[in-house]
Coordinates of C-alpha atoms in Angstrom, one line a residue:
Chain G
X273 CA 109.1 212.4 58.8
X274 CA 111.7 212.5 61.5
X275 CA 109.8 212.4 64.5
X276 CA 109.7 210.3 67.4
X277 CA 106.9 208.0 66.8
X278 CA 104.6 204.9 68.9
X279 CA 102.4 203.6 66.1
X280 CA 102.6 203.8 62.2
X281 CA 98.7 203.9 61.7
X282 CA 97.2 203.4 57.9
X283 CA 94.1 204.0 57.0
X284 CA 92.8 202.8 54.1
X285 CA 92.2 202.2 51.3
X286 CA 89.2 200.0 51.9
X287 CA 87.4 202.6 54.4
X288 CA 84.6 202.0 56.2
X289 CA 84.5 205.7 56.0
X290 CA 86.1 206.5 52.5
X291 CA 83.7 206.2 49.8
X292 CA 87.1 206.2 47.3
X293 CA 90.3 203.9 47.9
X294 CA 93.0 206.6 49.6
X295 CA 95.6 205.6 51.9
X296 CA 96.1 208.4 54.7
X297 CA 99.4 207.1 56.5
X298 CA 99.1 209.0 60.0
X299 CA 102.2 208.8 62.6
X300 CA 101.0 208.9 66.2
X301 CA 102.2 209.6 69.8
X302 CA 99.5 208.5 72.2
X303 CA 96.7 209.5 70.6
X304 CA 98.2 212.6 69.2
X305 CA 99.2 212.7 65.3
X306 CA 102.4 214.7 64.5
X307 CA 102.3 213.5 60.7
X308 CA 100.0 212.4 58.3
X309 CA 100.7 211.2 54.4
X310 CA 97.9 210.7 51.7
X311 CA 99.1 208.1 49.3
X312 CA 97.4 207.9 45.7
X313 CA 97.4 205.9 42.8
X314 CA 94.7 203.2 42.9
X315 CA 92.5 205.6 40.5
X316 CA 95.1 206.4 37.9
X317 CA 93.2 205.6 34.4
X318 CA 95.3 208.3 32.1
X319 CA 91.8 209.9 31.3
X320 CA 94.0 212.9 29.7
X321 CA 95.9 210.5 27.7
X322 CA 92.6 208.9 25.9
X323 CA 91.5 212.8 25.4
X324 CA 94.1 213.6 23.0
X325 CA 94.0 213.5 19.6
X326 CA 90.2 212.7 19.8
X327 CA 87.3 215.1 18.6
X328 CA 85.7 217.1 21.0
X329 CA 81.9 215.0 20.7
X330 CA 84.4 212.5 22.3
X331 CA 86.1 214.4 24.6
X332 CA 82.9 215.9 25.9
X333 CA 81.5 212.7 27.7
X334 CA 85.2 211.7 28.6
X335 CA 85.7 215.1 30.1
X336 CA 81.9 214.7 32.7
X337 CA 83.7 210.8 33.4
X338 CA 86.6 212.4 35.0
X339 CA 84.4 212.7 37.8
X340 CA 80.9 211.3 38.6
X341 CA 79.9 213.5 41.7
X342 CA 80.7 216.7 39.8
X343 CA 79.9 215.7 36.2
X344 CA 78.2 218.8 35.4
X345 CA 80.7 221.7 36.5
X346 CA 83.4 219.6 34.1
X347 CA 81.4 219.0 31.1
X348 CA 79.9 223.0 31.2
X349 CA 84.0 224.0 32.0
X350 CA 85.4 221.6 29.0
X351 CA 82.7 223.1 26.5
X352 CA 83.2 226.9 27.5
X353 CA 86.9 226.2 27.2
X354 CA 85.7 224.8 23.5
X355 CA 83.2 227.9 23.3
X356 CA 86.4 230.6 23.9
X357 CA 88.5 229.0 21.6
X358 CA 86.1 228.9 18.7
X359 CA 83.9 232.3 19.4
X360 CA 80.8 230.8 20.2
X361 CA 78.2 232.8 21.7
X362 CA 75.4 231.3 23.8
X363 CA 71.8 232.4 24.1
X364 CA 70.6 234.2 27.3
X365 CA 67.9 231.3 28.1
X366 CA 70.7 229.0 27.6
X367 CA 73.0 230.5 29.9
X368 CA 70.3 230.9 32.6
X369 CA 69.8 226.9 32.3
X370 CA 73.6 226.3 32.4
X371 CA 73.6 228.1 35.8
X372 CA 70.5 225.9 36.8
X373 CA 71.9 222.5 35.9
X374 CA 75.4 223.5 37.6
X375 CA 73.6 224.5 40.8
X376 CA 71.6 221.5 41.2
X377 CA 74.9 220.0 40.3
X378 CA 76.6 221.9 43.3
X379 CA 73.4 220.8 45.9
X380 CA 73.9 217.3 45.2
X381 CA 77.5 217.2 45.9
X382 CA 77.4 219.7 49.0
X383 CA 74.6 217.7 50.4
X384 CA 76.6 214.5 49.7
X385 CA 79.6 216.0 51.5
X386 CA 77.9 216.7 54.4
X387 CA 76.6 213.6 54.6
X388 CA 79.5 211.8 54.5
X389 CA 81.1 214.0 57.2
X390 CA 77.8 213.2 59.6
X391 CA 78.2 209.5 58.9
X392 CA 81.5 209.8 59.7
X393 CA 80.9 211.5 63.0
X394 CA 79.1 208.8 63.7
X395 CA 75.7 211.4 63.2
X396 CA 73.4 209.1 61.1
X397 CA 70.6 210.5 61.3
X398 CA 71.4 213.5 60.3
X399 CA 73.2 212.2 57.4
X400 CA 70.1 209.9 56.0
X401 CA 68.1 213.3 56.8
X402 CA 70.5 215.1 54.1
X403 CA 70.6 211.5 51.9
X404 CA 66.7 212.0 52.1
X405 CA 67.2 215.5 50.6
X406 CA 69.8 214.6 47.9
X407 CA 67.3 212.3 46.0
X408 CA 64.9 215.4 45.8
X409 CA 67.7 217.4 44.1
X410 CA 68.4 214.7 42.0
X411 CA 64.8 214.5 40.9
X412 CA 64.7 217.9 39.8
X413 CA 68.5 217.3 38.1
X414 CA 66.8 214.2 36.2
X415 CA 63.9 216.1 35.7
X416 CA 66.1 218.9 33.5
X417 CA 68.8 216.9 31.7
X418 CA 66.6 213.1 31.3
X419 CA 70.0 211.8 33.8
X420 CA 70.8 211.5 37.4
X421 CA 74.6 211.1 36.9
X422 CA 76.8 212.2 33.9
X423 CA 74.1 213.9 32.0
X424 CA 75.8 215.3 28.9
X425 CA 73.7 218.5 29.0
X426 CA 76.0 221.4 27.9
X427 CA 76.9 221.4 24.5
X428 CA 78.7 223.7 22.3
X429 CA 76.3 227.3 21.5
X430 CA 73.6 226.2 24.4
X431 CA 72.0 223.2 26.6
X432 CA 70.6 219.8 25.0
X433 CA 66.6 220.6 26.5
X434 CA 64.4 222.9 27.5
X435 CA 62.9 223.5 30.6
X436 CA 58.8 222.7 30.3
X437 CA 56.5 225.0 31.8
X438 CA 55.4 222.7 34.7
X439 CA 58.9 221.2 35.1
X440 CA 59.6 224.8 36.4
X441 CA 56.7 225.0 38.1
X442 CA 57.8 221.5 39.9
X443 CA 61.1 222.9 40.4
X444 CA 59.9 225.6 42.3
X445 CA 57.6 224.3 44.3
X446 CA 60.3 221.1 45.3
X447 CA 63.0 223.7 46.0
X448 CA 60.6 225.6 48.7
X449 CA 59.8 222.2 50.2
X450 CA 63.9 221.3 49.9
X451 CA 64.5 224.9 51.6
X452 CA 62.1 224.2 54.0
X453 CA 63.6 220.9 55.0
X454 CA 67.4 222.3 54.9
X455 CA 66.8 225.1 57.3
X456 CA 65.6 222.3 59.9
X457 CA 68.8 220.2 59.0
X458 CA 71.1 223.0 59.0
X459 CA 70.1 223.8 62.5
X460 CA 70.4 220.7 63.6
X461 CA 74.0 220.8 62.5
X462 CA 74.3 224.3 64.0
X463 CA 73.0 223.8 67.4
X464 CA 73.8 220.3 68.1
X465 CA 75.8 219.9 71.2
X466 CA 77.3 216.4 70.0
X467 CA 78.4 217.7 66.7
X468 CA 79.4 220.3 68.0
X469 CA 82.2 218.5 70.3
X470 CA 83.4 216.6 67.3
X471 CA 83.6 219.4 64.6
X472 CA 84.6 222.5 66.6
X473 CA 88.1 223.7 66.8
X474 CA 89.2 220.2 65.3
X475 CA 91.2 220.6 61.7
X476 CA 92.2 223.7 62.2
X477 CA 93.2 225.5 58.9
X478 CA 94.4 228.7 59.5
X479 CA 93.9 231.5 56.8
X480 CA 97.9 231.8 56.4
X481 CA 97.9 227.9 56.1
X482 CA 95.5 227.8 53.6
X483 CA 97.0 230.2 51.5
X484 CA 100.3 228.4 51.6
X485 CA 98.7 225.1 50.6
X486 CA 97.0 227.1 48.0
X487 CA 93.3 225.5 49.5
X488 CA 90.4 226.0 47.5
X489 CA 86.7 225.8 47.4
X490 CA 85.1 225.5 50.4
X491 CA 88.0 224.2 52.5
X492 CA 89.1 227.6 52.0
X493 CA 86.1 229.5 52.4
X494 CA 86.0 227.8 55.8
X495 CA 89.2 229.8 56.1
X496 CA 87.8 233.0 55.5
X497 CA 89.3 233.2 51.9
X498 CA 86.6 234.8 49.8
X499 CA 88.0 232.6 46.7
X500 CA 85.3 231.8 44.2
X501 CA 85.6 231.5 40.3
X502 CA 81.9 232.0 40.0
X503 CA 82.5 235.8 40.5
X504 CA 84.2 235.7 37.1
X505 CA 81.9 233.9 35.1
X506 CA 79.2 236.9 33.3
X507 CA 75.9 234.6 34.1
X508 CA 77.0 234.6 37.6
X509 CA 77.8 238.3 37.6
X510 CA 74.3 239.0 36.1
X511 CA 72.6 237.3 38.7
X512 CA 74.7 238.8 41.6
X513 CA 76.6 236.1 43.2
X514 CA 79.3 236.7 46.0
X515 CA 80.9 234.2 47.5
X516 CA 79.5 232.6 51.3
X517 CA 82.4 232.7 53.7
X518 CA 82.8 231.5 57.3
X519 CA 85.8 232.5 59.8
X520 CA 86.3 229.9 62.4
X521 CA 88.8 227.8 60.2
X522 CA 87.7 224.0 61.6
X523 CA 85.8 221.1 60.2
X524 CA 83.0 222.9 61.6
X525 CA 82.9 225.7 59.7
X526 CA 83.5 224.0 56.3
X527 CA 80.6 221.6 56.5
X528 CA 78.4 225.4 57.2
X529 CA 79.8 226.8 54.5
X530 CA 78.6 223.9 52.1
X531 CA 75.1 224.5 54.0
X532 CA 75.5 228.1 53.3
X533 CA 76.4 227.0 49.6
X534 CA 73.4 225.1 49.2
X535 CA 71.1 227.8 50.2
X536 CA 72.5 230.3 48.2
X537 CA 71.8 227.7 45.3
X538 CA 68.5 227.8 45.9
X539 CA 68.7 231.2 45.6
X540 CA 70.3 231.1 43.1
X541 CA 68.2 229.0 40.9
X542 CA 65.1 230.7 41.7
X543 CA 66.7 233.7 40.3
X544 CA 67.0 232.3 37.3
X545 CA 63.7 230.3 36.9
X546 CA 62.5 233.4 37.6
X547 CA 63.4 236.0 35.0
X548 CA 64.2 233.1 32.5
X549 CA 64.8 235.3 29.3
X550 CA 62.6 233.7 26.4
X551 CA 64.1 232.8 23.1
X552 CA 66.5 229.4 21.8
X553 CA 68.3 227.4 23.8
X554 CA 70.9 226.5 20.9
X555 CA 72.8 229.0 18.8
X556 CA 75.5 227.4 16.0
X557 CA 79.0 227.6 15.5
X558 CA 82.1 226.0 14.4
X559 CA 84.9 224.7 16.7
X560 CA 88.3 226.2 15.2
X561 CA 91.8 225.9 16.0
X562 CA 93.3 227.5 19.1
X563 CA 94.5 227.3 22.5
X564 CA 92.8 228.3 25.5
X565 CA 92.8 228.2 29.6
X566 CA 89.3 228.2 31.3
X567 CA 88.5 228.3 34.9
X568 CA 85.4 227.4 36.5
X569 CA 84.1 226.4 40.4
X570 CA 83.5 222.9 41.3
X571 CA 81.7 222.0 44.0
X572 CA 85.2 221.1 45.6
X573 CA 87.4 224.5 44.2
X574 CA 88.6 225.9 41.7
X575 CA 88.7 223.8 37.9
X576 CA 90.6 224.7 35.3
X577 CA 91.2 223.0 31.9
X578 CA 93.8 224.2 29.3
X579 CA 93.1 223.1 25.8
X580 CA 94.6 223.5 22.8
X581 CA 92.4 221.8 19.4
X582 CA 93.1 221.9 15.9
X583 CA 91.2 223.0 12.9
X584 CA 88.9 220.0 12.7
X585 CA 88.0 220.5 16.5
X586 CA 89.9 217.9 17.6
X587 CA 91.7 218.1 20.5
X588 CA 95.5 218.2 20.5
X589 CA 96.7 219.0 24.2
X590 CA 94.5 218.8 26.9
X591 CA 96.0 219.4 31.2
X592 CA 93.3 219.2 33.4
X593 CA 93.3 220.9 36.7
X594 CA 91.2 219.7 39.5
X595 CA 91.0 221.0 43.1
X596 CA 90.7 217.9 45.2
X597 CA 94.8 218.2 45.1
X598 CA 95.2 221.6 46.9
X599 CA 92.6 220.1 49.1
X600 CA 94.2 216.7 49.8
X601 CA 97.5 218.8 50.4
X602 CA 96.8 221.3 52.7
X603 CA 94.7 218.5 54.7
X604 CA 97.6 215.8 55.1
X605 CA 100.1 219.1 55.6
X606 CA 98.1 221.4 57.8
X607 CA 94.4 220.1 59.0
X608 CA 95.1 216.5 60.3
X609 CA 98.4 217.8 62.3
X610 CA 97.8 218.2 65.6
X611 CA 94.3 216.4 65.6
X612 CA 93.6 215.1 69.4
X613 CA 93.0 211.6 68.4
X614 CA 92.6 209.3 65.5
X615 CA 88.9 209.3 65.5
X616 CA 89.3 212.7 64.5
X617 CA 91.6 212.0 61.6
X618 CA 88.4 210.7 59.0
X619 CA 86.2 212.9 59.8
X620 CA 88.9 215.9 58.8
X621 CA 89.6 214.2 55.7
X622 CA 86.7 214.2 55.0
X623 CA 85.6 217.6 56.4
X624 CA 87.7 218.9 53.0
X625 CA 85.6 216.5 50.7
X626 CA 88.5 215.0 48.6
X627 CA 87.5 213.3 45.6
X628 CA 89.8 210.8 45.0
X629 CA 88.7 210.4 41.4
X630 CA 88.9 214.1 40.0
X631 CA 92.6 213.9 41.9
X632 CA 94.2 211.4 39.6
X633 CA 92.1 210.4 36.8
Chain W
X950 CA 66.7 169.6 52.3
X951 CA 67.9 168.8 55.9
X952 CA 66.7 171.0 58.6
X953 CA 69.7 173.1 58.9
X954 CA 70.4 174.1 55.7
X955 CA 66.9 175.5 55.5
X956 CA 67.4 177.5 59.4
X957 CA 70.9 179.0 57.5
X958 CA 68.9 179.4 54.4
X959 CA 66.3 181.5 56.3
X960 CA 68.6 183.5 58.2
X961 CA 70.8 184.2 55.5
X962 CA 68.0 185.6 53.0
X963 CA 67.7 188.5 56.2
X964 CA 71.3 188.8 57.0
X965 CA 73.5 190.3 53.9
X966 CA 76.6 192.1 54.4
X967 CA 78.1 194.5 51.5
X968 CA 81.4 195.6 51.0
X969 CA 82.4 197.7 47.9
X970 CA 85.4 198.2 46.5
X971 CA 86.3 200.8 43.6
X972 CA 89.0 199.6 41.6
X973 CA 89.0 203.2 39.6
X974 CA 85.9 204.3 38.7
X975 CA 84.7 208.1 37.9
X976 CA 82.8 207.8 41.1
X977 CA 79.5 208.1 39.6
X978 CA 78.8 204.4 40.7
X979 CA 80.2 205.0 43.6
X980 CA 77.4 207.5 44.4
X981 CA 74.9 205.5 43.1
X982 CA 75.0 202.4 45.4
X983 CA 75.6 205.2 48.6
X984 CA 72.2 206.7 47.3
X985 CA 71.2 203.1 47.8
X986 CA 71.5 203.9 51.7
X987 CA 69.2 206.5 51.5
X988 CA 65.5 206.2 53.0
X989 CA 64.2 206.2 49.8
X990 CA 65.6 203.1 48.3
X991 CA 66.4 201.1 52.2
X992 CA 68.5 199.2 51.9
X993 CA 68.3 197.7 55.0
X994 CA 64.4 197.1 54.6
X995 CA 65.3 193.2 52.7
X996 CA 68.1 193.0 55.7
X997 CA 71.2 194.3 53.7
X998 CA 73.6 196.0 55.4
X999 CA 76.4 197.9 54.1
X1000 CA 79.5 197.9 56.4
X1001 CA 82.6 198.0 53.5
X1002 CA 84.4 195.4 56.0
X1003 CA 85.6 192.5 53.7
X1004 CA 85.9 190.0 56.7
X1005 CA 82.3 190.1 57.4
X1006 CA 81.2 190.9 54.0
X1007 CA 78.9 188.1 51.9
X1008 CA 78.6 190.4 48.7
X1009 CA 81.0 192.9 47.3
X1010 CA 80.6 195.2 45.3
X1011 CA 83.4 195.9 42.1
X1012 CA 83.1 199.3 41.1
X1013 CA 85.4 200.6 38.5
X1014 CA 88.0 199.6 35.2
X1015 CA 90.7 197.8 37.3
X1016 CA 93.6 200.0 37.7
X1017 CA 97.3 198.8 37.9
X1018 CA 97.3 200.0 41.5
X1019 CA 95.0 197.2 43.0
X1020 CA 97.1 194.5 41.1
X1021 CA 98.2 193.0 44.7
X1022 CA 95.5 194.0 46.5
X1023 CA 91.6 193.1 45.3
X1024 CA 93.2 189.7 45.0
X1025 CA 94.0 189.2 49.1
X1026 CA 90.9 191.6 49.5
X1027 CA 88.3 188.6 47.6
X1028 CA 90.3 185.5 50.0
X1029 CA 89.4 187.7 53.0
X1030 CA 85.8 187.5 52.1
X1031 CA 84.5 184.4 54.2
X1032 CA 82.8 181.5 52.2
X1033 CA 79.9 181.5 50.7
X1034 CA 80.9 185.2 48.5
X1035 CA 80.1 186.4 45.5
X1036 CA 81.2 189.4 43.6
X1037 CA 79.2 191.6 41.8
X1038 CA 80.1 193.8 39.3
X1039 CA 78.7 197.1 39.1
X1040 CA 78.6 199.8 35.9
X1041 CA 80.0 199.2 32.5
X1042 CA 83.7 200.1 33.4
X1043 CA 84.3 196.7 35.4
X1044 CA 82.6 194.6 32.8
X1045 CA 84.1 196.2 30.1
X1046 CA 85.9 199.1 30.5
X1047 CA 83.3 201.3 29.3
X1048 CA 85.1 204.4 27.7
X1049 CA 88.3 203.8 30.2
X1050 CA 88.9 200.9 27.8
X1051 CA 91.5 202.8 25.0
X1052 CA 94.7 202.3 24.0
X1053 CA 96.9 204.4 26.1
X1054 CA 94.9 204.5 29.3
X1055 CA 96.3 202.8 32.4
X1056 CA 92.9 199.8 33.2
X1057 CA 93.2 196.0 32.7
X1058 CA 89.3 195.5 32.4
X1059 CA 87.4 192.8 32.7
X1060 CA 87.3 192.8 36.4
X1061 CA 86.4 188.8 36.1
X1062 CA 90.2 188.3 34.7
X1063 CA 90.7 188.8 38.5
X1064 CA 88.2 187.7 40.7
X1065 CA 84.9 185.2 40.1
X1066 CA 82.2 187.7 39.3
X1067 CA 78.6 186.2 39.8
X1068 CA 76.5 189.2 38.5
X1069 CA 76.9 192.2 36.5
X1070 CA 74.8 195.6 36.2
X1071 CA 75.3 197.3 32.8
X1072 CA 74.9 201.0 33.1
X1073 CA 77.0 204.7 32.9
X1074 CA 76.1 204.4 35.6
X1075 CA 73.0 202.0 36.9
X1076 CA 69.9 203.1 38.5
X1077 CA 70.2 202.2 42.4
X1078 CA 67.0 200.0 41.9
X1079 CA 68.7 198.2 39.7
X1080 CA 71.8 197.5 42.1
X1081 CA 69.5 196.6 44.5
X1082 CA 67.7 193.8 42.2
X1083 CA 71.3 192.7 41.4
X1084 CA 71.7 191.8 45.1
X1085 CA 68.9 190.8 45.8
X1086 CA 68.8 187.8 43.1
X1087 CA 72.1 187.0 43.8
X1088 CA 70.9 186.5 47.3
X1089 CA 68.7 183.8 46.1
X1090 CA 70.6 182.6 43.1
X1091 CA 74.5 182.0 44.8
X1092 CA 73.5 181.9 48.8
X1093 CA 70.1 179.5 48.8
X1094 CA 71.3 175.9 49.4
X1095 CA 75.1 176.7 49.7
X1096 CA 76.0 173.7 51.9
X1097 CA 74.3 171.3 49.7
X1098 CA 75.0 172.4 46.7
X1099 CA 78.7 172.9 47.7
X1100 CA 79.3 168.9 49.6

């Protein structure tokens, strides 16, 4: 950083604004930043270190603790990574709940992103309005898996419980009411003239940008980069899922693309309640040596975990990938840059959703 | 009881501040006492407000196993806190390391080998109800009768 600078500004990492302790080092003239630096390590607990060597019905609950917000997406990730390397096959019914528990996964997270932005815009309202709605999905995700957070629901050859017959009436019923609520919310978001002043044309990531930052998830969605591991994943295919996309590359667009996200959710979880195929929710198998690489969407990007486990299903070499890096990267390289003031500097941060957790674990 | 001690007494019991703090954490505390903001739970109803400043802060909130990156700093964070304080600890991770706590992992837990802790909330991770009782009986139990108690 060789610029010509006025103020040195830290912020961080006690935030009124940061829910996770990150450091974003910001170098100013007038009001104008020309560079910004995110500085880690206060969450650096060698998660991947504990893993090794330890048996997967270990490694399962350590794997959903590398991050709380997303706990689902990395326990069904880690055990479909375990699945491929040992040939397990999962029932239908099974893999229809799988997508239901991720979903309501992805809801909670989205709507908690978008939160966070609003209250960081200084939009409270709005933000307790989407607060309001995230204890609804977390009803229904308690309601399926018996917890709110870290729910240990994906196992090896299935899902732990079934779905009752008037928990999926429940479901259905909350997830009109939840829709109903959202498009009010959404539009308000949409149409707002305030919001629109601080989330328009501010953190501007340009496709090109994105791509060489390697972005993912919806920061790069925002982008117009139609990049989504869920069009990989055969449930998913099945059901018909292609990835929600917006094209005006600010902090603006990103926050409607997690909106988008959440509907299509919905959507998607209705699908699936729908033509829920009858039958077990738990097939058997044996975890075998091998070594595999398994990719899956987080709420936040792209996830992948490389394993490698021996013949007594232990694991032997574990790398975890989570996105929250390309994020954090291409938003201390290429969004905060050029930001009009400082004000604006949170609220792009947190326009890409970092999770500081996930990033160093 | 002298007549001011019960006037800060009253306004106290209206008027607590909460900062948190995650000392590396999986973040599923973290969400838990933000869900505590929500309309449901309102927080603000029993006059707590959550502002994550440590200079005006009475309670705060340890969230996490104690990583080696906070070594220097939750210290000078806890002496910014003005007097009366108390800490509160909140999951399993910052009372005992909860599964963080293995040889070969990077966390120094307990988070009370650092800072005082007055109460802790044992859950992976707790209900926000239950952070919300933890606050409000340390509102009673630490900040009732503070000057006298402390002459």
């Amino acid at each position: 950083m060789k610029h010509t600078v006025d103020v040195n500004i830290p912020l961080g990492p006690v935030h009124p604004c940061f829910k996770e302790p990150a450091r974003v080092k910001c170098e100013t003239k007038g009001e104008r930043v020309i560079a910004a630096e995110v500085e880690l390590g206060y969450m650096k607990k060698g998660i991947e270190r504990i893993m090794k060597g330890r048996p997967w019905q270990e490694v399962m609950f350590l794997a959903e603790r590398v991050c709380g917000i997303c706990s689902v997406i990395h326990n069904m990730v880690f055990i479909e990574a375990i699945e491929q390397v040992s040939g397990i096959s999962v029932p239908p019914r099974a893999a229809y709940l799988r997508v239901v528990a991720n979903e309501l996964d992805r809801m909670q997270s989205h709507l908690l992103a978008n939160f966070s932005y609003c209250y960081t815009i200084e939009h409270e309202t709005l933000g307790m309005y989407l607060l309001d709605l995230r204890e609804q999905v977390m009803d229904l995700l308690e309601r399926l898996t018996g917890a709110r957070v870290t729910c240990a629901y994906i196992i090896p050859g299935g899902v732990r419980f079934d779905i009752h017959v008037e928990d999926r009436a429940f479901m259905l019923e909350s997830l009109a009411r939840i829709e109903n609520d959202l498009v009010r919310y959404a539009g308000m978001f949409e149409s707002g003239p305030m919001i629109a002043l601080r989330s328009r044309g501010i953190g501007i990531l340009t496709p090109e940008a994105a791509e060489r930052a390697h972005a993912v998830g919806p920061t790069a969605r925002g982008s117009g980069i139609a990049v989504d591991r869920r069009t990989e994943h055969p449930t998913y295919r099945k059901l018909g899922f292609t990835p929600m996309v917006r094209n005006s590359c600010d902090n603006y667009a990103r926050i409607m693309v997690r909106f988008d996200e959440v509907f299509q959710s919905i959507r998607l979880i209705r699908a699936c309640l729908n033509d829920l195929p009858a039958g077990i929710i738990r097939g058997g198998g044996t975890c075998s040596a091998g070594t595999t690489r398994y990719s899956g969407e987080a709420p936040r990007g792209e996830l992948t975990y490389s394993i490698t486990t021996d013949e007594y299903g232990r694991i032997a070499e574990i790398q975890i990938q989570t996105p929250s890096i390309m994020n954090i990267e291409a938003c201390c390289h290429e969004m905060i840059i050029g930001v009009d003031s400082v004000a604006d500097v949170t609220s792009t941060f947190v326009s890409a959703d970092p999770c500081i957790a996930c990033t160093e674990r | 009881m002298s007549i001011l001690q019960t006037i800060k007494d009253k306004v106290r019991s209206r008027s607590i501040h909460v900062a948190y703090v995650d000392v590396g954490s999986c973040n599923g505390c973290d969400i838990e006492v933000l869900a505590c903001l929500a309309p449901r739970y309102d927080i603000e109803q029993y006059g707590i407000f959550v502002h994550n400043n440590p200079r005006e802060a009475d309670v705060l909130l340890v969230i996490g196993a104690y990583t080696h990156g906070w070594e220097e700093k939750l210290g000078p964070l806890w002496e910014k806190i003005p007097e009366p304080k108390a800490a509160i600890a909140i999951g399993n991770c910052p009372i005992s390391g909860c599964c963080f706590n293995r040889r070969g992992s990077y966390v120094d837990p307990p988070v009370s080998k650092h800072i005082p802790i007055a109460a802790e909330v044992p859950g992976c991770p707790p209900r926000p109800t239950e952070i919300l009782n933890a606050i409000l009986s340390v509102r009673d139990a630490v900040f009732a009768n503070w000057e006298e108690n402390h002459s």
